[in-house]
């Protein structure tokens, strides 16, 4: 789905909301932690560049991507302006990959329906480690940056129509 032409990492700086009013929570899966920590760094750096205060960024860890749903729900209870769910699911030899991908994407979609606080989906679902590396600071950018921009835009959107 993502291509060189719609890779949000090549963003237009004039179109990014001022982050200084916002609190953003990030929930991170510990599975494939090299990948999820690169995504998290991309997100945090982008939020700070946009003006979000360091002490308004909270990072919480959960064991795996499946737990991102519960983690994001609990993070919502702290009333941030947006939550970013960060994970990396890499296909193995069994169907586990499909079940986790389905559960996480549906779970986070459900939180967006049920709650007023937007949850951003920053979960890589790759066939192999190389694909994950390419999207977490490699040749396809860093999807953590894209997620941070989405969080700022949704926080801003929410503040305009509260
Ligand atoms: C079990 C499992 C497997 C096989 N693969 C991944 C993965 O690639 N990425 C990820 O974030 N988590 C994985 N997990 C762990 C599950 O998300 C979850 O933590 C466990 O099933 C316990 O609920």
CSV table of N, CA and C and ligand atoms in Angstrom, one decimal:
chain,number,residue,atom,x,y,z
A,1,UNK,N,0.8,-1.2,0.0
A,1,UNK,CA,0.0,0.0,0.0
A,1,UNK,C,0.9,1.3,0.0
A,2,UNK,N,1.9,1.3,0.8
A,2,UNK,CA,2.8,2.4,0.9
A,2,UNK,C,3.7,2.5,-0.3
A,3,UNK,N,3.9,3.6,-0.9
A,3,UNK,CA,4.8,3.7,-2.1
A,3,UNK,C,5.6,5.0,-1.9
A,4,UNK,N,6.6,5.1,-2.7
A,4,UNK,CA,7.5,6.3,-2.6
A,4,UNK,C,6.7,7.6,-2.7
A,5,UNK,N,5.6,7.5,-3.4
A,5,UNK,CA,4.8,8.8,-3.7
A,5,UNK,C,3.9,9.1,-2.5
A,6,UNK,N,3.5,8.1,-1.7
A,6,UNK,CA,2.6,8.5,-0.5
A,6,UNK,C,3.3,8.1,0.8
A,7,UNK,N,4.6,8.0,0.8
A,7,UNK,CA,5.3,7.8,2.1
A,7,UNK,C,5.3,9.1,2.9
A,8,UNK,N,4.5,9.0,4.0
A,8,UNK,CA,4.3,10.2,4.8
A,8,UNK,C,5.6,10.7,5.4
A,9,UNK,N,6.6,9.9,5.5
A,9,UNK,CA,7.9,10.3,6.1
A,9,UNK,C,8.4,11.6,5.4
A,10,UNK,N,8.1,11.7,4.1
A,10,UNK,CA,8.5,12.9,3.3
A,10,UNK,C,7.5,13.9,3.5
A,11,UNK,N,7.3,14.5,4.7
A,11,UNK,CA,6.2,15.3,5.0
A,11,UNK,C,6.5,16.8,4.7
A,12,UNK,N,5.3,17.5,4.6
A,12,UNK,CA,5.4,18.9,4.3
A,12,UNK,C,5.4,19.6,5.7
A,13,UNK,N,6.5,20.2,6.1
A,13,UNK,CA,6.6,20.8,7.4
A,13,UNK,C,5.6,21.9,7.7
A,14,UNK,N,5.1,22.5,6.7
A,14,UNK,CA,4.1,23.6,6.9
A,14,UNK,C,2.8,23.1,7.3
A,15,UNK,N,2.6,21.8,7.1
A,15,UNK,CA,1.3,21.2,7.3
A,15,UNK,C,1.2,20.4,8.7
A,16,UNK,N,2.1,20.7,9.6
A,16,UNK,CA,2.2,19.9,10.8
A,16,UNK,C,1.6,20.8,12.0
A,17,UNK,N,0.6,20.4,12.7
A,17,UNK,CA,0.1,21.2,13.8
A,17,UNK,C,1.2,21.4,14.9
A,18,UNK,N,1.0,22.6,15.5
A,18,UNK,CA,1.9,22.9,16.7
A,18,UNK,C,1.6,21.9,17.8
A,19,UNK,N,2.6,21.2,18.3
A,19,UNK,CA,2.4,20.1,19.3
A,19,UNK,C,2.4,20.6,20.7
A,20,UNK,N,2.7,21.9,20.9
A,20,UNK,CA,2.9,22.4,22.3
A,20,UNK,C,1.6,22.2,23.2
A,21,UNK,N,0.4,22.2,22.7
A,21,UNK,CA,-0.7,22.1,23.6
A,21,UNK,C,-1.0,20.6,24.0
A,22,UNK,N,-0.3,19.7,23.3
A,22,UNK,CA,-0.8,18.3,23.3
A,22,UNK,C,0.0,17.3,24.2
A,23,UNK,N,-0.7,16.4,24.8
A,23,UNK,CA,-0.1,15.2,25.5
A,23,UNK,C,-0.3,14.0,24.7
A,24,UNK,N,0.8,13.3,24.4
A,24,UNK,CA,0.7,12.1,23.6
A,24,UNK,C,1.2,10.9,24.4
A,25,UNK,N,0.5,9.8,24.4
A,25,UNK,CA,1.0,8.5,25.0
A,25,UNK,C,1.4,7.5,23.9
A,26,UNK,N,2.4,6.8,24.2
A,26,UNK,CA,2.9,5.8,23.2
A,26,UNK,C,3.0,4.5,24.0
A,27,UNK,N,2.3,3.5,23.4
A,27,UNK,CA,2.4,2.2,24.0
A,27,UNK,C,3.2,1.3,23.0
A,28,UNK,N,4.2,0.6,23.6
A,28,UNK,CA,5.2,-0.1,22.7
A,28,UNK,C,5.2,-1.6,23.0
A,29,UNK,N,5.2,-2.4,22.0
A,29,UNK,CA,5.4,-3.8,22.2
A,29,UNK,C,6.8,-4.2,22.3
A,30,UNK,N,7.2,-5.1,23.3
A,30,UNK,CA,8.6,-5.5,23.5
A,30,UNK,C,9.0,-6.5,22.5
A,31,UNK,N,8.1,-7.2,21.8
A,31,UNK,CA,8.5,-8.2,20.8
A,31,UNK,C,9.2,-7.4,19.6
A,32,UNK,N,10.2,-8.1,19.1
A,32,UNK,CA,11.0,-7.4,18.0
A,32,UNK,C,11.4,-6.0,18.4
A,33,UNK,N,12.0,-6.0,19.6
A,33,UNK,CA,12.3,-4.7,20.2
A,33,UNK,C,13.2,-3.8,19.5
A,34,UNK,N,14.1,-4.3,18.7
A,34,UNK,CA,15.0,-3.5,17.9
A,34,UNK,C,14.1,-2.6,16.9
A,35,UNK,N,13.1,-3.3,16.4
A,35,UNK,CA,12.2,-2.6,15.4
A,35,UNK,C,11.3,-1.6,16.2
A,36,UNK,N,10.7,-2.1,17.2
A,36,UNK,CA,9.7,-1.2,17.9
A,36,UNK,C,10.4,0.0,18.6
A,37,UNK,N,11.7,-0.2,19.0
A,37,UNK,CA,12.3,0.9,19.6
A,37,UNK,C,12.7,2.0,18.6
A,38,UNK,N,13.1,1.5,17.4
A,38,UNK,CA,13.4,2.5,16.3
A,38,UNK,C,12.1,3.3,15.9
A,39,UNK,N,11.0,2.6,15.9
A,39,UNK,CA,9.7,3.2,15.5
A,39,UNK,C,9.4,4.3,16.6
A,40,UNK,N,9.6,3.9,17.9
A,40,UNK,CA,9.3,4.8,19.0
A,40,UNK,C,10.2,6.0,19.0
A,41,UNK,N,11.5,5.8,18.7
A,41,UNK,CA,12.4,6.9,18.6
A,41,UNK,C,12.0,7.9,17.5
A,42,UNK,N,11.6,7.3,16.3
A,42,UNK,CA,11.1,8.2,15.2
A,42,UNK,C,9.9,9.0,15.6
A,43,UNK,N,9.0,8.3,16.4
A,43,UNK,CA,7.8,9.0,16.9
A,43,UNK,C,8.1,10.1,17.9
A,44,UNK,N,9.0,9.8,18.9
A,44,UNK,CA,9.3,10.8,19.9
A,44,UNK,C,10.0,12.0,19.3
A,45,UNK,N,11.0,11.7,18.5
A,45,UNK,CA,11.8,12.8,17.9
A,45,UNK,C,10.9,13.7,17.1
A,46,UNK,N,9.9,13.1,16.4
A,46,UNK,CA,9.0,13.9,15.5
A,46,UNK,C,8.1,14.8,16.4
A,47,UNK,N,7.6,14.2,17.5
A,47,UNK,CA,6.7,14.9,18.4
A,47,UNK,C,7.4,16.1,19.0
A,48,UNK,N,8.7,15.9,19.4
A,48,UNK,CA,9.5,17.0,20.0
A,48,UNK,C,9.8,18.1,19.0
A,49,UNK,N,10.1,17.6,17.8
A,49,UNK,CA,10.4,18.6,16.7
A,49,UNK,C,9.1,19.5,16.5
A,50,UNK,N,8.0,18.9,16.7
A,50,UNK,CA,6.7,19.6,16.4
A,50,UNK,C,6.3,20.5,17.6
A,51,UNK,N,7.0,20.4,18.7
A,51,UNK,CA,6.7,21.3,19.8
A,51,UNK,C,6.1,20.6,21.0
A,52,UNK,N,5.9,19.3,21.0
A,52,UNK,CA,5.3,18.6,22.1
A,52,UNK,C,6.4,18.6,23.2
A,53,UNK,N,6.0,19.0,24.5
A,53,UNK,CA,7.0,19.0,25.6
A,53,UNK,C,7.3,17.6,26.0
A,54,UNK,N,8.6,17.4,26.3
A,54,UNK,CA,9.1,16.0,26.6
A,54,UNK,C,8.2,15.4,27.8
A,55,UNK,N,7.9,16.2,28.8
A,55,UNK,CA,7.1,15.6,29.9
A,55,UNK,C,5.7,15.4,29.6
A,56,UNK,N,5.2,15.8,28.4
A,56,UNK,CA,3.9,15.5,27.9
A,56,UNK,C,3.9,14.2,27.0
A,57,UNK,N,5.0,13.6,26.9
A,57,UNK,CA,5.1,12.3,26.1
A,57,UNK,C,5.3,11.2,27.1
A,58,UNK,N,4.4,10.3,27.2
A,58,UNK,CA,4.5,9.1,28.1
A,58,UNK,C,4.7,7.9,27.2
A,59,UNK,N,5.7,7.0,27.6
A,59,UNK,CA,5.9,5.8,26.9
A,59,UNK,C,5.7,4.6,27.8
A,60,UNK,N,4.8,3.7,27.4
A,60,UNK,CA,4.5,2.5,28.2
A,60,UNK,C,4.8,1.3,27.4
A,61,UNK,N,5.4,0.3,28.1
A,61,UNK,CA,5.7,-1.0,27.4
A,61,UNK,C,4.7,-2.1,27.7
A,62,UNK,N,4.4,-2.9,26.7
A,62,UNK,CA,3.6,-4.1,26.9
A,62,UNK,C,4.4,-5.3,26.3
A,63,UNK,N,4.1,-6.5,26.7
A,63,UNK,CA,4.9,-7.6,26.2
A,63,UNK,C,4.9,-7.9,24.7
A,64,UNK,N,3.8,-7.8,24.1
A,64,UNK,CA,3.7,-8.1,22.7
A,64,UNK,C,2.6,-7.3,22.0
A,65,UNK,N,2.5,-7.4,20.7
A,65,UNK,CA,1.5,-6.6,20.0
A,65,UNK,C,0.1,-6.9,20.4
A,66,UNK,N,-0.2,-8.1,20.7
A,66,UNK,CA,-1.5,-8.5,21.2
A,66,UNK,C,-1.9,-7.6,22.4
A,67,UNK,N,-1.0,-7.3,23.2
A,67,UNK,CA,-1.3,-6.5,24.4
A,67,UNK,C,-1.4,-5.0,24.2
A,68,UNK,N,-1.1,-4.6,22.9
A,68,UNK,CA,-1.3,-3.2,22.6
A,68,UNK,C,-2.7,-2.7,22.8
A,69,UNK,N,-3.6,-3.6,22.6
A,69,UNK,CA,-5.0,-3.2,22.7
A,69,UNK,C,-5.4,-2.8,24.1
A,70,UNK,N,-5.0,-3.7,25.1
A,70,UNK,CA,-5.3,-3.3,26.5
A,70,UNK,C,-4.4,-2.1,26.9
A,71,UNK,N,-3.2,-2.1,26.5
A,71,UNK,CA,-2.3,-1.0,26.8
A,71,UNK,C,-2.8,0.3,26.3
A,72,UNK,N,-3.3,0.3,25.1
A,72,UNK,CA,-3.8,1.6,24.5
A,72,UNK,C,-5.1,2.0,25.3
A,73,UNK,N,-5.9,1.0,25.6
A,73,UNK,CA,-7.1,1.3,26.4
A,73,UNK,C,-6.8,2.0,27.7
A,74,UNK,N,-5.8,1.4,28.4
A,74,UNK,CA,-5.4,1.9,29.7
A,74,UNK,C,-4.8,3.3,29.5
A,75,UNK,N,-4.0,3.5,28.5
A,75,UNK,CA,-3.4,4.8,28.2
A,75,UNK,C,-4.4,5.8,28.0
A,76,UNK,N,-5.5,5.5,27.3
A,76,UNK,CA,-6.6,6.4,27.0
A,76,UNK,C,-7.2,6.9,28.4
A,77,UNK,N,-7.2,6.1,29.4
A,77,UNK,CA,-7.8,6.5,30.7
A,77,UNK,C,-7.0,7.7,31.3
A,78,UNK,N,-5.8,7.9,30.9
A,78,UNK,CA,-5.0,9.0,31.4
A,78,UNK,C,-5.3,10.3,30.7
A,79,UNK,N,-6.2,10.2,29.7
A,79,UNK,CA,-6.7,11.4,29.0
A,79,UNK,C,-5.6,12.2,28.2
A,80,UNK,N,-4.8,11.5,27.5
A,80,UNK,CA,-3.9,12.2,26.5
A,80,UNK,C,-4.7,12.7,25.4
A,81,UNK,N,-4.1,13.5,24.5
A,81,UNK,CA,-4.8,13.9,23.3
A,81,UNK,C,-4.8,12.9,22.2
A,82,UNK,N,-3.8,12.0,22.2
A,82,UNK,CA,-3.8,10.9,21.3
A,82,UNK,C,-2.9,9.8,21.9
A,83,UNK,N,-3.1,8.6,21.4
A,83,UNK,CA,-2.3,7.4,21.8
A,83,UNK,C,-1.7,6.9,20.5
A,84,UNK,N,-0.4,6.4,20.6
A,84,UNK,CA,0.2,5.7,19.4
A,84,UNK,C,0.5,4.3,19.9
A,85,UNK,N,0.0,3.3,19.2
A,85,UNK,CA,0.3,1.9,19.5
A,85,UNK,C,1.4,1.5,18.5
A,86,UNK,N,2.6,1.1,19.1
A,86,UNK,CA,3.8,0.7,18.3
A,86,UNK,C,4.1,-0.7,18.5
A,87,UNK,N,4.2,-1.4,17.3
A,87,UNK,CA,4.6,-2.8,17.4
A,87,UNK,C,5.2,-3.3,16.1
A,88,UNK,N,5.8,-4.5,16.1
A,88,UNK,CA,6.3,-5.1,14.9
A,88,UNK,C,6.0,-6.6,14.9
A,89,UNK,N,5.1,-7.0,14.0
A,89,UNK,CA,4.7,-8.4,13.9
A,89,UNK,C,5.4,-9.0,12.7
A,90,UNK,N,6.1,-10.0,12.8
A,90,UNK,CA,6.9,-10.6,11.7
A,90,UNK,C,6.4,-12.0,11.5
A,91,UNK,N,6.1,-12.3,10.2
A,91,UNK,CA,5.5,-13.6,9.9
A,91,UNK,C,6.4,-14.8,10.3
A,92,UNK,N,5.8,-15.8,10.9
A,92,UNK,CA,6.6,-17.0,11.2
A,92,UNK,C,6.1,-18.2,10.4
A,93,UNK,N,6.3,-19.4,11.0
A,93,UNK,CA,5.9,-20.6,10.2
A,93,UNK,C,4.4,-21.0,10.4
A,94,UNK,N,3.8,-20.4,11.4
A,94,UNK,CA,2.4,-20.8,11.8
A,94,UNK,C,1.4,-19.6,11.5
A,95,UNK,N,0.2,-19.9,11.8
A,95,UNK,CA,-0.9,-18.9,11.6
A,95,UNK,C,-0.9,-17.8,12.7
A,96,UNK,N,0.0,-17.9,13.6
A,96,UNK,CA,0.0,-16.9,14.7
A,96,UNK,C,0.0,-15.5,14.2
A,97,UNK,N,0.8,-15.3,13.2
A,97,UNK,CA,1.0,-13.9,12.6
A,97,UNK,C,-0.4,-13.4,12.2
A,98,UNK,N,-1.2,-14.2,11.5
A,98,UNK,CA,-2.5,-13.7,11.0
A,98,UNK,C,-3.4,-13.4,12.2
A,99,UNK,N,-3.4,-14.3,13.2
A,99,UNK,CA,-4.3,-14.0,14.3
A,99,UNK,C,-3.9,-12.7,15.1
A,100,UNK,N,-2.6,-12.5,15.3
A,100,UNK,CA,-2.2,-11.3,16.0
A,100,UNK,C,-2.5,-10.1,15.2
A,101,UNK,N,-2.2,-10.1,13.9
A,101,UNK,CA,-2.4,-8.9,13.0
A,101,UNK,C,-3.9,-8.6,13.0
A,102,UNK,N,-4.8,-9.6,12.9
A,102,UNK,CA,-6.2,-9.4,12.9
A,102,UNK,C,-6.7,-8.8,14.2
A,103,UNK,N,-6.2,-9.4,15.3
A,103,UNK,CA,-6.7,-9.0,16.6
A,103,UNK,C,-6.3,-7.5,16.9
A,104,UNK,N,-5.0,-7.2,16.6
A,104,UNK,CA,-4.5,-5.9,16.9
A,104,UNK,C,-5.2,-4.8,16.1
A,105,UNK,N,-5.3,-5.1,14.8
A,105,UNK,CA,-5.9,-4.0,13.9
A,105,UNK,C,-7.4,-3.9,14.3
A,106,UNK,N,-8.1,-4.9,14.6
A,106,UNK,CA,-9.5,-4.8,14.9
A,106,UNK,C,-9.7,-4.2,16.3
A,107,UNK,N,-8.8,-4.6,17.2
A,107,UNK,CA,-8.8,-4.1,18.6
A,107,UNK,C,-8.6,-2.6,18.6
A,108,UNK,N,-7.7,-2.1,17.9
A,108,UNK,CA,-7.4,-0.7,17.9
A,108,UNK,C,-8.5,0.1,17.1
A,109,UNK,N,-9.0,-0.5,16.1
A,109,UNK,CA,-10.1,0.1,15.4
A,109,UNK,C,-11.3,0.2,16.4
A,110,UNK,N,-11.5,-0.8,17.2
A,110,UNK,CA,-12.6,-0.7,18.2
A,110,UNK,C,-12.4,0.4,19.2
A,111,UNK,N,-11.2,0.6,19.6
A,111,UNK,CA,-10.9,1.6,20.6
A,111,UNK,C,-11.3,3.0,20.0
A,112,UNK,N,-11.0,3.1,18.7
A,112,UNK,CA,-11.3,4.4,18.0
A,112,UNK,C,-12.8,4.7,17.9
A,113,UNK,N,-13.5,3.6,17.8
A,113,UNK,CA,-15.0,3.7,17.7
A,113,UNK,C,-15.5,4.0,19.1
A,114,UNK,N,-15.0,3.3,20.1
A,114,UNK,CA,-15.6,3.4,21.5
A,114,UNK,C,-15.2,4.6,22.3
A,115,UNK,N,-14.0,5.2,22.0
A,115,UNK,CA,-13.5,6.3,22.8
A,115,UNK,C,-13.3,7.5,22.0
A,116,UNK,N,-13.3,8.7,22.7
A,116,UNK,CA,-13.1,10.0,22.1
A,116,UNK,C,-11.6,10.2,21.8
A,117,UNK,N,-10.7,9.4,22.3
A,117,UNK,CA,-9.3,9.7,22.2
A,117,UNK,C,-8.7,8.8,21.1
A,118,UNK,N,-8.2,9.5,20.0
A,118,UNK,CA,-7.7,8.7,18.9
A,118,UNK,C,-6.5,7.8,19.2
A,119,UNK,N,-6.5,6.6,18.6
A,119,UNK,CA,-5.4,5.7,18.8
A,119,UNK,C,-4.8,5.4,17.4
A,120,UNK,N,-3.5,5.7,17.2
A,120,UNK,CA,-2.9,5.6,15.9
A,120,UNK,C,-2.2,4.2,15.8
A,121,UNK,N,-2.4,3.7,14.6
A,121,UNK,CA,-1.9,2.3,14.4
A,121,UNK,C,-0.5,2.3,13.8
A,122,UNK,N,0.5,2.1,14.6
A,122,UNK,CA,1.9,2.1,14.2
A,122,UNK,C,2.4,0.7,14.4
A,123,UNK,N,1.8,-0.3,13.8
A,123,UNK,CA,2.2,-1.7,13.9
A,123,UNK,C,2.6,-2.2,12.6
A,124,UNK,N,3.9,-2.5,12.4
A,124,UNK,CA,4.4,-3.1,11.2
A,124,UNK,C,3.9,-4.6,11.1
A,125,UNK,N,3.5,-5.0,10.0
A,125,UNK,CA,3.1,-6.4,9.8
A,125,UNK,C,3.9,-6.9,8.5
A,126,UNK,N,5.1,-7.5,8.8
A,126,UNK,CA,6.0,-7.8,7.7
A,126,UNK,C,6.2,-9.3,7.5
A,127,UNK,N,6.6,-9.6,6.3
A,127,UNK,CA,6.9,-11.0,6.0
A,127,UNK,C,8.3,-11.4,6.5
A,128,UNK,N,9.2,-10.5,6.8
A,128,UNK,CA,10.5,-10.9,7.3
A,128,UNK,C,11.2,-9.6,7.9
A,129,UNK,N,12.3,-9.9,8.6
A,129,UNK,CA,13.0,-8.9,9.4
A,129,UNK,C,13.4,-7.7,8.5
A,130,UNK,N,13.9,-8.1,7.2
A,130,UNK,CA,14.4,-7.0,6.3
A,130,UNK,C,13.3,-6.0,6.0
A,131,UNK,N,12.1,-6.5,5.8
A,131,UNK,CA,11.0,-5.6,5.5
A,131,UNK,C,10.7,-4.7,6.7
A,132,UNK,N,10.8,-5.2,7.9
A,132,UNK,CA,10.6,-4.4,9.1
A,132,UNK,C,11.7,-3.4,9.3
A,133,UNK,N,13.0,-3.8,9.0
A,133,UNK,CA,14.1,-2.8,9.1
A,133,UNK,C,13.9,-1.7,8.1
A,134,UNK,N,13.4,-2.1,6.9
A,134,UNK,CA,13.3,-1.1,5.8
A,134,UNK,C,12.3,0.0,6.2
A,135,UNK,N,11.3,-0.3,7.1
A,135,UNK,CA,10.2,0.6,7.4
A,135,UNK,C,10.4,1.2,8.8
A,136,UNK,N,11.5,0.9,9.5
A,136,UNK,CA,11.7,1.5,10.8
A,136,UNK,C,13.0,2.3,10.9
A,137,UNK,N,13.3,3.0,9.8
A,137,UNK,CA,14.5,3.8,9.7
A,137,UNK,C,15.4,3.4,8.6
A,138,UNK,N,14.9,2.5,7.7
A,138,UNK,CA,15.6,2.1,6.5
A,138,UNK,C,15.1,2.7,5.2
A,139,UNK,N,15.2,2.0,4.1
A,139,UNK,CA,14.9,2.6,2.8
A,139,UNK,C,13.5,3.0,2.6
A,140,UNK,N,12.6,2.6,3.4
A,140,UNK,CA,11.2,3.0,3.3
A,140,UNK,C,10.8,4.0,4.4
A,141,UNK,N,11.8,4.6,5.0
A,141,UNK,CA,11.5,5.6,6.0
A,141,UNK,C,11.3,5.0,7.4
A,142,UNK,N,10.6,5.8,8.2
A,142,UNK,CA,10.4,5.3,9.6
A,142,UNK,C,8.9,5.5,9.9
A,143,UNK,N,8.1,4.5,10.0
A,143,UNK,CA,6.7,4.6,10.2
A,143,UNK,C,6.3,5.2,11.5
A,144,UNK,N,7.3,5.3,12.4
A,144,UNK,CA,7.1,6.0,13.7
A,144,UNK,C,6.9,7.5,13.5
A,145,UNK,N,7.6,8.0,12.5
A,145,UNK,CA,7.5,9.4,12.1
A,145,UNK,C,6.1,9.7,11.6
A,146,UNK,N,5.6,8.8,10.7
A,146,UNK,CA,4.3,8.9,10.1
A,146,UNK,C,3.2,8.9,11.2
A,147,UNK,N,3.4,8.0,12.1
A,147,UNK,CA,2.5,7.8,13.2
A,147,UNK,C,2.4,9.0,14.1
A,148,UNK,N,3.6,9.6,14.4
A,148,UNK,CA,3.6,10.8,15.2
A,148,UNK,C,2.8,12.0,14.5
A,149,UNK,N,3.0,12.1,13.2
A,149,UNK,CA,2.3,13.1,12.4
A,149,UNK,C,0.8,12.9,12.4
A,150,UNK,N,0.5,11.6,12.3
A,150,UNK,CA,-1.0,11.3,12.4
A,150,UNK,C,-1.5,11.6,13.7
A,151,UNK,N,-0.8,11.3,14.8
A,151,UNK,CA,-1.3,11.6,16.1
A,151,UNK,C,-1.5,13.1,16.3
A,152,UNK,N,-0.5,13.9,15.9
A,152,UNK,CA,-0.6,15.4,16.0
A,152,UNK,C,-1.9,15.9,15.2
A,153,UNK,N,-2.0,15.3,14.0
A,153,UNK,CA,-3.2,15.8,13.2
A,153,UNK,C,-4.5,15.4,13.8
A,154,UNK,N,-4.5,14.2,14.4
A,154,UNK,CA,-5.8,13.8,15.0
A,154,UNK,C,-6.1,14.5,16.3
A,155,UNK,N,-5.0,14.8,17.1
A,155,UNK,CA,-5.1,15.6,18.3
A,155,UNK,C,-5.7,17.0,18.0
A,156,UNK,N,-5.1,17.5,16.9
A,156,UNK,CA,-5.6,18.9,16.5
A,156,UNK,C,-7.0,18.8,16.0
A,157,UNK,N,-7.3,17.8,15.2
A,157,UNK,CA,-8.7,17.6,14.7
A,157,UNK,C,-9.7,17.5,15.8
A,158,UNK,N,-9.3,16.7,16.8
A,158,UNK,CA,-10.2,16.5,17.9
A,158,UNK,C,-10.4,17.8,18.7
A,159,UNK,N,-9.3,18.6,18.8
A,159,UNK,CA,-9.4,19.9,19.6
A,159,UNK,C,-10.4,20.9,18.9
A,160,UNK,N,-10.5,20.7,17.6
A,160,UNK,CA,-11.3,21.7,16.8
A,160,UNK,C,-12.8,21.3,16.9
A,161,UNK,N,-13.1,20.1,17.2
A,161,UNK,CA,-14.5,19.7,17.1
A,161,UNK,C,-15.0,19.2,18.4
A,162,UNK,N,-14.3,19.4,19.5
A,162,UNK,CA,-14.7,18.9,20.8
A,162,UNK,C,-16.1,19.5,21.2
B,1,LIG,C1,3.6,-14.9,20.2
B,1,LIG,C2,4.1,-13.9,19.3
B,1,LIG,C3,4.7,-14.1,18.1
B,1,LIG,C4,4.8,-15.5,17.6
B,1,LIG,N1,5.1,-13.2,17.2
B,1,LIG,C5,5.0,-11.9,17.6
B,1,LIG,C6,5.5,-10.9,16.8
B,1,LIG,O1,6.0,-11.0,15.7
B,1,LIG,N2,5.3,-9.6,17.2
B,1,LIG,C7,4.7,-9.3,18.4
B,1,LIG,O2,4.6,-8.1,18.7
B,1,LIG,N3,4.3,-10.2,19.2
B,1,LIG,C8,4.4,-11.5,18.9
B,1,LIG,N4,4.0,-12.5,19.7
B,1,LIG,C9,3.5,-12.2,21.1
B,1,LIG,C10,2.0,-11.8,21.1
B,1,LIG,O3,1.8,-10.5,20.6
B,1,LIG,C11,1.5,-11.8,22.6
B,1,LIG,O4,2.4,-11.1,23.4
B,1,LIG,C12,1.4,-13.2,23.2
B,1,LIG,O5,0.7,-14.1,22.4
B,1,LIG,C13,0.9,-13.2,24.6
B,1,LIG,O6,-0.5,-12.7,24.6
